[in-house]
Short mmCIF file of N, CA and C in Angstrom, two decimals:
data_model
loop_
_atom_site.label_atom_id
_atom_site.label_comp_id
_atom_site.label_asym_id
_atom_site.label_seq_id
_atom_site.Cartn_x
_atom_site.Cartn_y
_atom_site.Cartn_z
N MET A 1 21.86 21.45 2.10
CA MET A 1 21.71 20.16 2.72
C MET A 1 20.29 19.66 2.48
N GLU A 2 20.17 18.41 2.16
CA GLU A 2 18.89 17.86 1.78
C GLU A 2 17.91 17.82 2.93
N GLU A 3 18.39 17.60 4.16
CA GLU A 3 17.48 17.51 5.29
C GLU A 3 16.83 18.84 5.63
N TYR A 4 17.34 19.94 5.10
CA TYR A 4 16.79 21.24 5.38
C TYR A 4 15.85 21.73 4.29
N ALA A 5 15.51 20.87 3.34
CA ALA A 5 14.58 21.25 2.29
C ALA A 5 13.17 21.20 2.87
N ARG A 6 12.62 22.36 3.20
CA ARG A 6 11.29 22.46 3.81
C ARG A 6 10.46 23.45 3.02
N GLU A 7 9.23 23.64 3.48
CA GLU A 7 8.35 24.58 2.80
C GLU A 7 8.91 26.00 2.91
N PRO A 8 8.48 26.90 2.04
CA PRO A 8 9.00 28.27 2.08
C PRO A 8 8.61 28.99 3.37
N CYS A 9 9.35 30.04 3.65
CA CYS A 9 9.28 30.68 4.96
C CYS A 9 7.91 31.19 5.41
N PRO A 10 7.13 31.87 4.65
CA PRO A 10 5.87 32.32 5.27
C PRO A 10 5.02 31.15 5.75
N TRP A 11 5.02 30.07 5.00
CA TRP A 11 4.21 28.91 5.38
C TRP A 11 4.89 28.12 6.48
N ARG A 12 6.19 28.15 6.54
CA ARG A 12 6.93 27.46 7.59
C ARG A 12 6.58 28.04 8.95
N ILE A 13 6.42 29.35 9.03
CA ILE A 13 6.09 29.99 10.30
C ILE A 13 4.73 29.52 10.79
N VAL A 14 3.75 29.52 9.91
CA VAL A 14 2.40 29.08 10.28
C VAL A 14 2.41 27.61 10.65
N ASP A 15 3.12 26.80 9.88
CA ASP A 15 3.19 25.37 10.14
C ASP A 15 3.85 25.09 11.49
N ASP A 16 4.96 25.74 11.78
CA ASP A 16 5.66 25.52 13.04
C ASP A 16 4.84 26.02 14.22
N CYS A 17 4.15 27.12 14.04
CA CYS A 17 3.30 27.66 15.11
C CYS A 17 2.17 26.68 15.42
N GLY A 18 1.52 26.17 14.42
CA GLY A 18 0.44 25.20 14.63
C GLY A 18 0.95 23.89 15.20
N GLY A 19 2.09 23.42 14.71
CA GLY A 19 2.66 22.19 15.25
C GLY A 19 3.06 22.34 16.70
N ALA A 20 3.60 23.49 17.06
CA ALA A 20 3.99 23.73 18.44
C ALA A 20 2.76 23.81 19.34
N PHE A 21 1.69 24.46 18.86
CA PHE A 21 0.45 24.50 19.64
C PHE A 21 -0.08 23.09 19.88
N THR A 22 -0.11 22.29 18.84
CA THR A 22 -0.61 20.92 18.97
C THR A 22 0.23 20.12 19.96
N MET A 23 1.55 20.23 19.82
CA MET A 23 2.43 19.50 20.71
C MET A 23 2.24 19.95 22.16
N GLY A 24 2.14 21.26 22.38
CA GLY A 24 1.95 21.77 23.73
C GLY A 24 0.60 21.39 24.31
N ALA A 25 -0.44 21.44 23.49
CA ALA A 25 -1.77 21.10 23.98
C ALA A 25 -1.88 19.61 24.31
N ILE A 26 -1.34 18.76 23.47
CA ILE A 26 -1.41 17.31 23.74
C ILE A 26 -0.52 16.94 24.91
N GLY A 27 0.73 17.40 24.88
CA GLY A 27 1.63 17.10 26.00
C GLY A 27 1.14 17.70 27.30
N GLY A 28 0.66 18.94 27.24
CA GLY A 28 0.12 19.58 28.43
C GLY A 28 -1.14 18.88 28.92
N GLY A 29 -1.95 18.41 27.99
CA GLY A 29 -3.16 17.67 28.37
C GLY A 29 -2.83 16.40 29.11
N ILE A 30 -1.83 15.68 28.64
CA ILE A 30 -1.44 14.43 29.31
C ILE A 30 -0.87 14.75 30.70
N PHE A 31 0.01 15.74 30.75
CA PHE A 31 0.61 16.11 32.03
C PHE A 31 -0.45 16.59 33.01
N GLN A 32 -1.35 17.45 32.55
CA GLN A 32 -2.38 18.00 33.43
C GLN A 32 -3.40 16.93 33.83
N ALA A 33 -3.63 15.94 32.99
CA ALA A 33 -4.53 14.85 33.35
C ALA A 33 -3.98 14.08 34.55
N VAL A 34 -2.70 13.78 34.50
CA VAL A 34 -2.07 13.06 35.62
C VAL A 34 -2.05 13.94 36.86
N LYS A 35 -1.67 15.20 36.70
CA LYS A 35 -1.61 16.11 37.84
C LYS A 35 -2.99 16.33 38.46
N GLY A 36 -4.01 16.55 37.65
CA GLY A 36 -5.36 16.73 38.16
C GLY A 36 -5.89 15.48 38.83
N PHE A 37 -5.55 14.32 38.31
CA PHE A 37 -5.98 13.06 38.91
C PHE A 37 -5.34 12.88 40.28
N ARG A 38 -4.05 13.18 40.39
CA ARG A 38 -3.34 12.99 41.66
C ARG A 38 -3.77 14.00 42.72
N ASN A 39 -4.11 15.22 42.32
CA ASN A 39 -4.43 16.27 43.28
C ASN A 39 -5.90 16.33 43.66
N ALA A 40 -6.74 15.53 43.03
CA ALA A 40 -8.17 15.55 43.32
C ALA A 40 -8.46 14.75 44.59
N PRO A 41 -9.61 15.00 45.21
CA PRO A 41 -9.98 14.20 46.39
C PRO A 41 -10.17 12.74 46.02
N SER A 42 -10.12 11.88 47.01
CA SER A 42 -10.23 10.44 46.75
C SER A 42 -11.60 10.11 46.18
N GLY A 43 -11.65 9.01 45.48
CA GLY A 43 -12.86 8.59 44.78
C GLY A 43 -12.67 8.76 43.28
N MET A 44 -12.98 7.72 42.55
CA MET A 44 -12.72 7.73 41.10
C MET A 44 -13.49 8.84 40.39
N ASN A 45 -14.71 9.11 40.81
CA ASN A 45 -15.52 10.14 40.17
C ASN A 45 -14.88 11.52 40.36
N HIS A 46 -14.42 11.81 41.57
CA HIS A 46 -13.77 13.09 41.85
C HIS A 46 -12.46 13.21 41.10
N ARG A 47 -11.72 12.13 41.05
CA ARG A 47 -10.41 12.16 40.38
C ARG A 47 -10.56 12.38 38.87
N MET A 48 -11.55 11.74 38.26
CA MET A 48 -11.77 11.94 36.82
C MET A 48 -12.23 13.36 36.53
N ARG A 49 -13.10 13.90 37.39
CA ARG A 49 -13.56 15.27 37.21
C ARG A 49 -12.40 16.26 37.43
N GLY A 50 -11.56 16.00 38.41
CA GLY A 50 -10.39 16.86 38.65
C GLY A 50 -9.41 16.81 37.49
N SER A 51 -9.25 15.63 36.92
CA SER A 51 -8.37 15.47 35.77
C SER A 51 -8.89 16.24 34.56
N LEU A 52 -10.18 16.13 34.30
CA LEU A 52 -10.78 16.82 33.17
C LEU A 52 -10.75 18.34 33.36
N THR A 53 -10.98 18.79 34.58
CA THR A 53 -10.93 20.23 34.87
C THR A 53 -9.52 20.78 34.65
N ALA A 54 -8.52 20.04 35.10
CA ALA A 54 -7.13 20.48 34.91
C ALA A 54 -6.77 20.53 33.43
N ILE A 55 -7.24 19.57 32.67
CA ILE A 55 -6.95 19.56 31.22
C ILE A 55 -7.59 20.78 30.56
N LYS A 56 -8.87 21.04 30.85
CA LYS A 56 -9.57 22.16 30.22
C LYS A 56 -8.97 23.50 30.63
N THR A 57 -8.42 23.57 31.82
CA THR A 57 -7.89 24.84 32.32
C THR A 57 -6.49 25.14 31.79
N ARG A 58 -5.58 24.17 31.85
CA ARG A 58 -4.18 24.45 31.58
C ARG A 58 -3.67 24.02 30.21
N ALA A 59 -4.25 23.01 29.59
CA ALA A 59 -3.72 22.53 28.31
C ALA A 59 -3.76 23.59 27.21
N PRO A 60 -4.85 24.37 27.07
CA PRO A 60 -4.81 25.42 26.04
C PRO A 60 -3.78 26.50 26.34
N GLN A 61 -3.55 26.81 27.61
CA GLN A 61 -2.53 27.80 27.95
C GLN A 61 -1.13 27.29 27.58
N LEU A 62 -0.86 26.04 27.88
CA LEU A 62 0.44 25.47 27.51
C LEU A 62 0.60 25.41 25.99
N GLY A 63 -0.47 25.04 25.30
CA GLY A 63 -0.43 25.02 23.84
C GLY A 63 -0.14 26.40 23.28
N GLY A 64 -0.76 27.43 23.85
CA GLY A 64 -0.51 28.80 23.41
C GLY A 64 0.92 29.24 23.67
N SER A 65 1.46 28.86 24.81
CA SER A 65 2.86 29.19 25.12
C SER A 65 3.81 28.52 24.13
N PHE A 66 3.54 27.28 23.81
CA PHE A 66 4.36 26.57 22.84
C PHE A 66 4.23 27.22 21.46
N ALA A 67 3.02 27.65 21.12
CA ALA A 67 2.79 28.28 19.81
C ALA A 67 3.56 29.59 19.70
N VAL A 68 3.58 30.37 20.77
CA VAL A 68 4.35 31.61 20.75
C VAL A 68 5.83 31.31 20.55
N TRP A 69 6.34 30.31 21.28
CA TRP A 69 7.75 29.94 21.14
C TRP A 69 8.03 29.47 19.71
N GLY A 70 7.19 28.58 19.19
CA GLY A 70 7.41 28.05 17.84
C GLY A 70 7.31 29.11 16.76
N GLY A 71 6.33 30.01 16.88
CA GLY A 71 6.18 31.07 15.88
C GLY A 71 7.35 32.04 15.90
N LEU A 72 7.78 32.45 17.10
CA LEU A 72 8.91 33.37 17.20
C LEU A 72 10.19 32.71 16.70
N PHE A 73 10.39 31.45 17.05
CA PHE A 73 11.56 30.71 16.59
C PHE A 73 11.59 30.67 15.06
N SER A 74 10.45 30.34 14.44
CA SER A 74 10.41 30.23 12.98
C SER A 74 10.61 31.58 12.30
N MET A 75 10.07 32.66 12.89
CA MET A 75 10.28 33.98 12.29
C MET A 75 11.76 34.36 12.33
N ILE A 76 12.41 34.10 13.44
CA ILE A 76 13.83 34.42 13.54
C ILE A 76 14.63 33.52 12.59
N ASP A 77 14.27 32.24 12.52
CA ASP A 77 14.98 31.32 11.63
C ASP A 77 14.84 31.75 10.17
N CYS A 78 13.64 32.14 9.77
CA CYS A 78 13.43 32.61 8.39
C CYS A 78 14.20 33.90 8.13
N GLY A 79 14.24 34.78 9.11
CA GLY A 79 15.03 36.01 8.96
C GLY A 79 16.51 35.71 8.79
N LEU A 80 17.02 34.75 9.55
CA LEU A 80 18.44 34.39 9.42
C LEU A 80 18.72 33.73 8.07
N VAL A 81 17.78 32.92 7.60
CA VAL A 81 17.96 32.31 6.27
C VAL A 81 18.04 33.40 5.21
N LYS A 82 17.18 34.40 5.32
CA LYS A 82 17.18 35.49 4.35
C LYS A 82 18.47 36.31 4.43
N VAL A 83 18.91 36.62 5.65
CA VAL A 83 20.11 37.45 5.82
C VAL A 83 21.37 36.68 5.43
N ARG A 84 21.49 35.43 5.89
CA ARG A 84 22.71 34.67 5.63
C ARG A 84 22.72 34.02 4.25
N GLY A 85 21.57 33.76 3.69
CA GLY A 85 21.50 33.16 2.37
C GLY A 85 21.69 31.66 2.34
N LYS A 86 21.64 31.01 3.50
CA LYS A 86 21.77 29.55 3.52
C LYS A 86 21.06 28.99 4.75
N GLU A 87 20.67 27.71 4.63
CA GLU A 87 20.02 27.02 5.74
C GLU A 87 20.99 26.00 6.29
N ASP A 88 21.36 26.17 7.55
CA ASP A 88 22.24 25.23 8.20
C ASP A 88 21.90 25.17 9.69
N PRO A 89 22.52 24.28 10.45
CA PRO A 89 22.20 24.16 11.88
C PRO A 89 22.48 25.44 12.67
N TRP A 90 23.39 26.28 12.21
CA TRP A 90 23.68 27.51 12.95
C TRP A 90 22.49 28.44 13.01
N ASN A 91 21.67 28.43 11.98
CA ASN A 91 20.45 29.25 12.01
C ASN A 91 19.53 28.79 13.13
N SER A 92 19.35 27.48 13.28
CA SER A 92 18.47 26.97 14.32
C SER A 92 19.03 27.25 15.71
N ILE A 93 20.32 27.07 15.88
CA ILE A 93 20.93 27.31 17.19
C ILE A 93 20.80 28.78 17.56
N THR A 94 21.10 29.67 16.62
CA THR A 94 20.98 31.10 16.88
C THR A 94 19.53 31.49 17.12
N SER A 95 18.61 30.90 16.37
CA SER A 95 17.19 31.20 16.56
C SER A 95 16.71 30.76 17.94
N GLY A 96 17.16 29.61 18.40
CA GLY A 96 16.79 29.16 19.73
C GLY A 96 17.30 30.09 20.81
N ALA A 97 18.54 30.56 20.66
CA ALA A 97 19.11 31.48 21.64
C ALA A 97 18.37 32.82 21.62
N MET A 98 18.11 33.35 20.43
CA MET A 98 17.43 34.64 20.35
C MET A 98 15.98 34.54 20.83
N THR A 99 15.31 33.43 20.56
CA THR A 99 13.95 33.24 21.03
C THR A 99 13.91 33.20 22.56
N GLY A 100 14.84 32.46 23.15
CA GLY A 100 14.90 32.42 24.61
C GLY A 100 15.15 33.78 25.21
N ALA A 101 16.04 34.56 24.60
CA ALA A 101 16.33 35.89 25.11
C ALA A 101 15.13 36.82 24.98
N ILE A 102 14.45 36.79 23.85
CA ILE A 102 13.30 37.68 23.63
C ILE A 102 12.16 37.34 24.60
N LEU A 103 11.90 36.05 24.79
CA LEU A 103 10.80 35.68 25.67
C LEU A 103 11.10 35.96 27.14
N ALA A 104 12.36 36.10 27.50
CA ALA A 104 12.74 36.41 28.88
C ALA A 104 13.04 37.89 29.08
N ALA A 105 12.79 38.73 28.10
CA ALA A 105 13.17 40.14 28.16
C ALA A 105 12.50 40.88 29.30
N ARG A 106 11.29 40.51 29.67
CA ARG A 106 10.58 41.20 30.74
C ARG A 106 11.19 40.94 32.10
N ASN A 107 12.01 39.90 32.23
CA ASN A 107 12.60 39.54 33.51
C ASN A 107 13.99 40.12 33.71
N GLY A 108 14.50 40.87 32.76
CA GLY A 108 15.78 41.53 32.92
C GLY A 108 16.89 40.88 32.12
N PRO A 109 18.06 41.56 32.06
CA PRO A 109 19.16 41.07 31.23
C PRO A 109 19.77 39.76 31.72
N VAL A 110 19.79 39.53 33.01
CA VAL A 110 20.37 38.27 33.51
C VAL A 110 19.53 37.09 33.06
N ALA A 111 18.22 37.24 33.18
CA ALA A 111 17.32 36.18 32.72
C ALA A 111 17.41 35.99 31.21
N MET A 112 17.61 37.09 30.48
CA MET A 112 17.74 36.99 29.02
C MET A 112 18.97 36.16 28.65
N VAL A 113 20.08 36.43 29.32
CA VAL A 113 21.31 35.68 29.01
C VAL A 113 21.14 34.21 29.35
N GLY A 114 20.54 33.93 30.50
CA GLY A 114 20.32 32.53 30.89
C GLY A 114 19.40 31.81 29.93
N SER A 115 18.32 32.47 29.54
CA SER A 115 17.39 31.84 28.60
C SER A 115 17.99 31.69 27.22
N ALA A 116 18.80 32.66 26.81
CA ALA A 116 19.47 32.55 25.52
C ALA A 116 20.44 31.37 25.53
N ALA A 117 21.17 31.21 26.62
CA ALA A 117 22.11 30.09 26.72
C ALA A 117 21.36 28.76 26.69
N MET A 118 20.27 28.67 27.43
CA MET A 118 19.50 27.42 27.44
C MET A 118 18.88 27.13 26.07
N GLY A 119 18.33 28.16 25.43
CA GLY A 119 17.76 27.95 24.10
C GLY A 119 18.81 27.52 23.09
N GLY A 120 19.97 28.17 23.12
CA GLY A 120 21.04 27.80 22.19
C GLY A 120 21.56 26.39 22.44
N ILE A 121 21.75 26.05 23.71
CA ILE A 121 22.25 24.71 24.05
C ILE A 121 21.24 23.64 23.68
N LEU A 122 19.97 23.91 23.98
CA LEU A 122 18.93 22.95 23.64
C LEU A 122 18.87 22.70 22.13
N LEU A 123 18.90 23.76 21.35
CA LEU A 123 18.86 23.59 19.89
C LEU A 123 20.14 22.98 19.36
N ALA A 124 21.28 23.27 19.98
CA ALA A 124 22.53 22.64 19.56
C ALA A 124 22.47 21.13 19.80
N LEU A 125 21.90 20.72 20.94
CA LEU A 125 21.76 19.29 21.21
C LEU A 125 20.81 18.63 20.21
N ILE A 126 19.71 19.30 19.91
CA ILE A 126 18.75 18.74 18.95
C ILE A 126 19.38 18.64 17.56
N GLU A 127 20.04 19.70 17.11
CA GLU A 127 20.68 19.67 15.78
C GLU A 127 21.81 18.64 15.74
N GLY A 128 22.60 18.56 16.80
CA GLY A 128 23.68 17.58 16.85
C GLY A 128 23.16 16.16 16.81
N ALA A 129 22.07 15.90 17.54
CA ALA A 129 21.48 14.56 17.52
C ALA A 129 20.93 14.24 16.13
N GLY A 130 20.35 15.22 15.48
CA GLY A 130 19.85 14.99 14.11
C GLY A 130 20.97 14.68 13.14
N ILE A 131 22.08 15.40 13.26
CA ILE A 131 23.22 15.16 12.38
C ILE A 131 23.82 13.78 12.64
N LEU A 132 23.99 13.42 13.93
CA LEU A 132 24.52 12.10 14.26
C LEU A 132 23.60 10.99 13.78
N LEU A 133 22.30 11.18 13.94
CA LEU A 133 21.35 10.17 13.49
C LEU A 133 21.41 10.01 11.97
N THR A 134 21.53 11.10 11.26
CA THR A 134 21.63 11.05 9.81
C THR A 134 22.89 10.32 9.37
N ARG A 135 24.01 10.64 10.00
CA ARG A 135 25.26 9.96 9.66
C ARG A 135 25.22 8.50 9.99
N PHE A 136 24.65 8.15 11.15
CA PHE A 136 24.56 6.76 11.54
C PHE A 136 23.68 5.99 10.57
N ALA A 137 22.53 6.57 10.20
CA ALA A 137 21.62 5.90 9.28
C ALA A 137 22.25 5.74 7.90
N SER A 138 23.00 6.75 7.45
CA SER A 138 23.60 6.65 6.13
C SER A 138 24.72 5.62 6.10
N SER A 139 25.42 5.42 7.22
CA SER A 139 26.48 4.42 7.24
C SER A 139 25.91 3.01 7.35
N GLN A 140 24.69 2.87 7.85
CA GLN A 140 24.06 1.56 7.95
C GLN A 140 23.57 1.04 6.61
N PHE A 141 23.18 1.94 5.74
CA PHE A 141 22.63 1.55 4.45
C PHE A 141 23.46 2.17 3.33
N PRO A 142 24.53 1.48 2.92
CA PRO A 142 25.34 2.05 1.84
C PRO A 142 24.53 2.15 0.55
N THR A 143 24.94 3.08 -0.29
CA THR A 143 24.18 3.35 -1.51
C THR A 143 24.48 2.39 -2.63
N GLY A 144 25.45 1.54 -2.52
CA GLY A 144 25.76 0.61 -3.58
C GLY A 144 27.13 0.92 -4.18
N PRO A 145 27.48 0.19 -5.25
CA PRO A 145 28.81 0.42 -5.84
C PRO A 145 28.92 1.81 -6.45
N GLN A 146 30.05 2.39 -6.26
CA GLN A 146 30.32 3.71 -6.83
C GLN A 146 31.04 3.53 -8.15
N PHE A 147 30.55 4.15 -9.18
CA PHE A 147 31.14 4.04 -10.51
C PHE A 147 32.01 5.26 -10.78
N ALA A 148 33.05 5.04 -11.57
CA ALA A 148 33.90 6.16 -11.95
C ALA A 148 33.13 7.04 -12.92
N GLU A 149 33.43 8.31 -12.89
CA GLU A 149 32.76 9.23 -13.80
C GLU A 149 33.19 8.95 -15.23
N GLU A 150 32.24 9.10 -16.14
CA GLU A 150 32.55 8.88 -17.54
C GLU A 150 33.38 10.03 -18.06
N PRO A 151 34.36 9.72 -18.90
CA PRO A 151 35.16 10.81 -19.45
C PRO A 151 34.31 11.66 -20.40
N ALA A 152 34.65 12.92 -20.47
CA ALA A 152 33.93 13.83 -21.35
C ALA A 152 34.18 13.43 -22.80
N PRO A 153 33.18 13.54 -23.68
CA PRO A 153 33.38 13.16 -25.08
C PRO A 153 34.42 14.09 -25.72
N ALA A 154 35.15 13.51 -26.65
CA ALA A 154 36.19 14.28 -27.35
C ALA A 154 35.54 15.35 -28.21
N PRO A 155 36.15 16.51 -28.32
CA PRO A 155 35.56 17.57 -29.16
C PRO A 155 35.59 17.16 -30.62
N MET A 156 34.62 17.65 -31.37
CA MET A 156 34.55 17.36 -32.80
C MET A 156 35.69 18.07 -33.51
N PRO A 157 36.31 17.39 -34.48
CA PRO A 157 37.40 18.07 -35.21
C PRO A 157 36.84 19.22 -36.05
N THR A 158 37.60 20.26 -36.13
CA THR A 158 37.17 21.41 -36.92
C THR A 158 37.35 21.11 -38.40
N PRO A 159 36.41 21.58 -39.20
CA PRO A 159 36.54 21.32 -40.65
C PRO A 159 37.78 22.04 -41.19
N SER A 160 38.40 21.39 -42.15
CA SER A 160 39.63 21.96 -42.70
C SER A 160 39.38 22.88 -43.90
N PHE A 161 38.13 23.13 -44.23
CA PHE A 161 37.87 23.92 -45.43
C PHE A 161 37.59 25.40 -45.13
N GLY A 162 38.13 25.93 -44.03
CA GLY A 162 38.08 27.37 -43.83
C GLY A 162 37.02 27.81 -42.85
N ASP A 163 36.58 29.03 -43.03
CA ASP A 163 35.67 29.67 -42.10
C ASP A 163 34.25 29.16 -42.35
N TYR A 164 33.56 28.73 -41.26
CA TYR A 164 32.21 28.16 -41.41
C TYR A 164 31.18 29.22 -41.75
N ARG A 165 31.47 30.50 -41.51
CA ARG A 165 30.48 31.55 -41.77
C ARG A 165 30.21 31.71 -43.29
N GLN A 166 31.06 31.18 -44.11
CA GLN A 166 30.84 31.32 -45.54
C GLN A 166 29.64 30.52 -46.00
N PHE A 167 29.16 29.53 -45.17
CA PHE A 167 28.04 28.70 -45.58
C PHE A 167 26.71 29.20 -45.02
N GLN A 168 26.67 30.32 -44.30
CA GLN A 168 25.42 30.79 -43.72
C GLN A 168 24.70 31.73 -44.62
#
């Protein structure tokens, strides 16, 4: 499938890990800025300082957590690509489930099953939305007129003067 043409696996892991860290740090920074602002004492100076303190304290931790999730997900996804020999949405769904289970392993088997189910469902929704979006976009912009395939050229007639090896 063309949408799954990405960089090769060792670099994909590093790329996904870095992208997940960035996403977690930026998203966590925004969330922590609002939370720190709301929980600080009254006064604009206190609120801005509380917001900045919350960002410096929690945003790198959230970025690191996202990076661990993204790196583990990509390693499992690359392993499944190698084992199965193809890249399809099932690899991502299975990787999400296995990542959720591995990250919840310290909390016991019940937590592992719950996290695996949530990871698998989340990735199934993401993959399904991507497939639907691709189909919707492709139906909006048709590729143009479809031409019939050209017939194969007729084979050359064989010479009637015998075996061709006599001329070599």
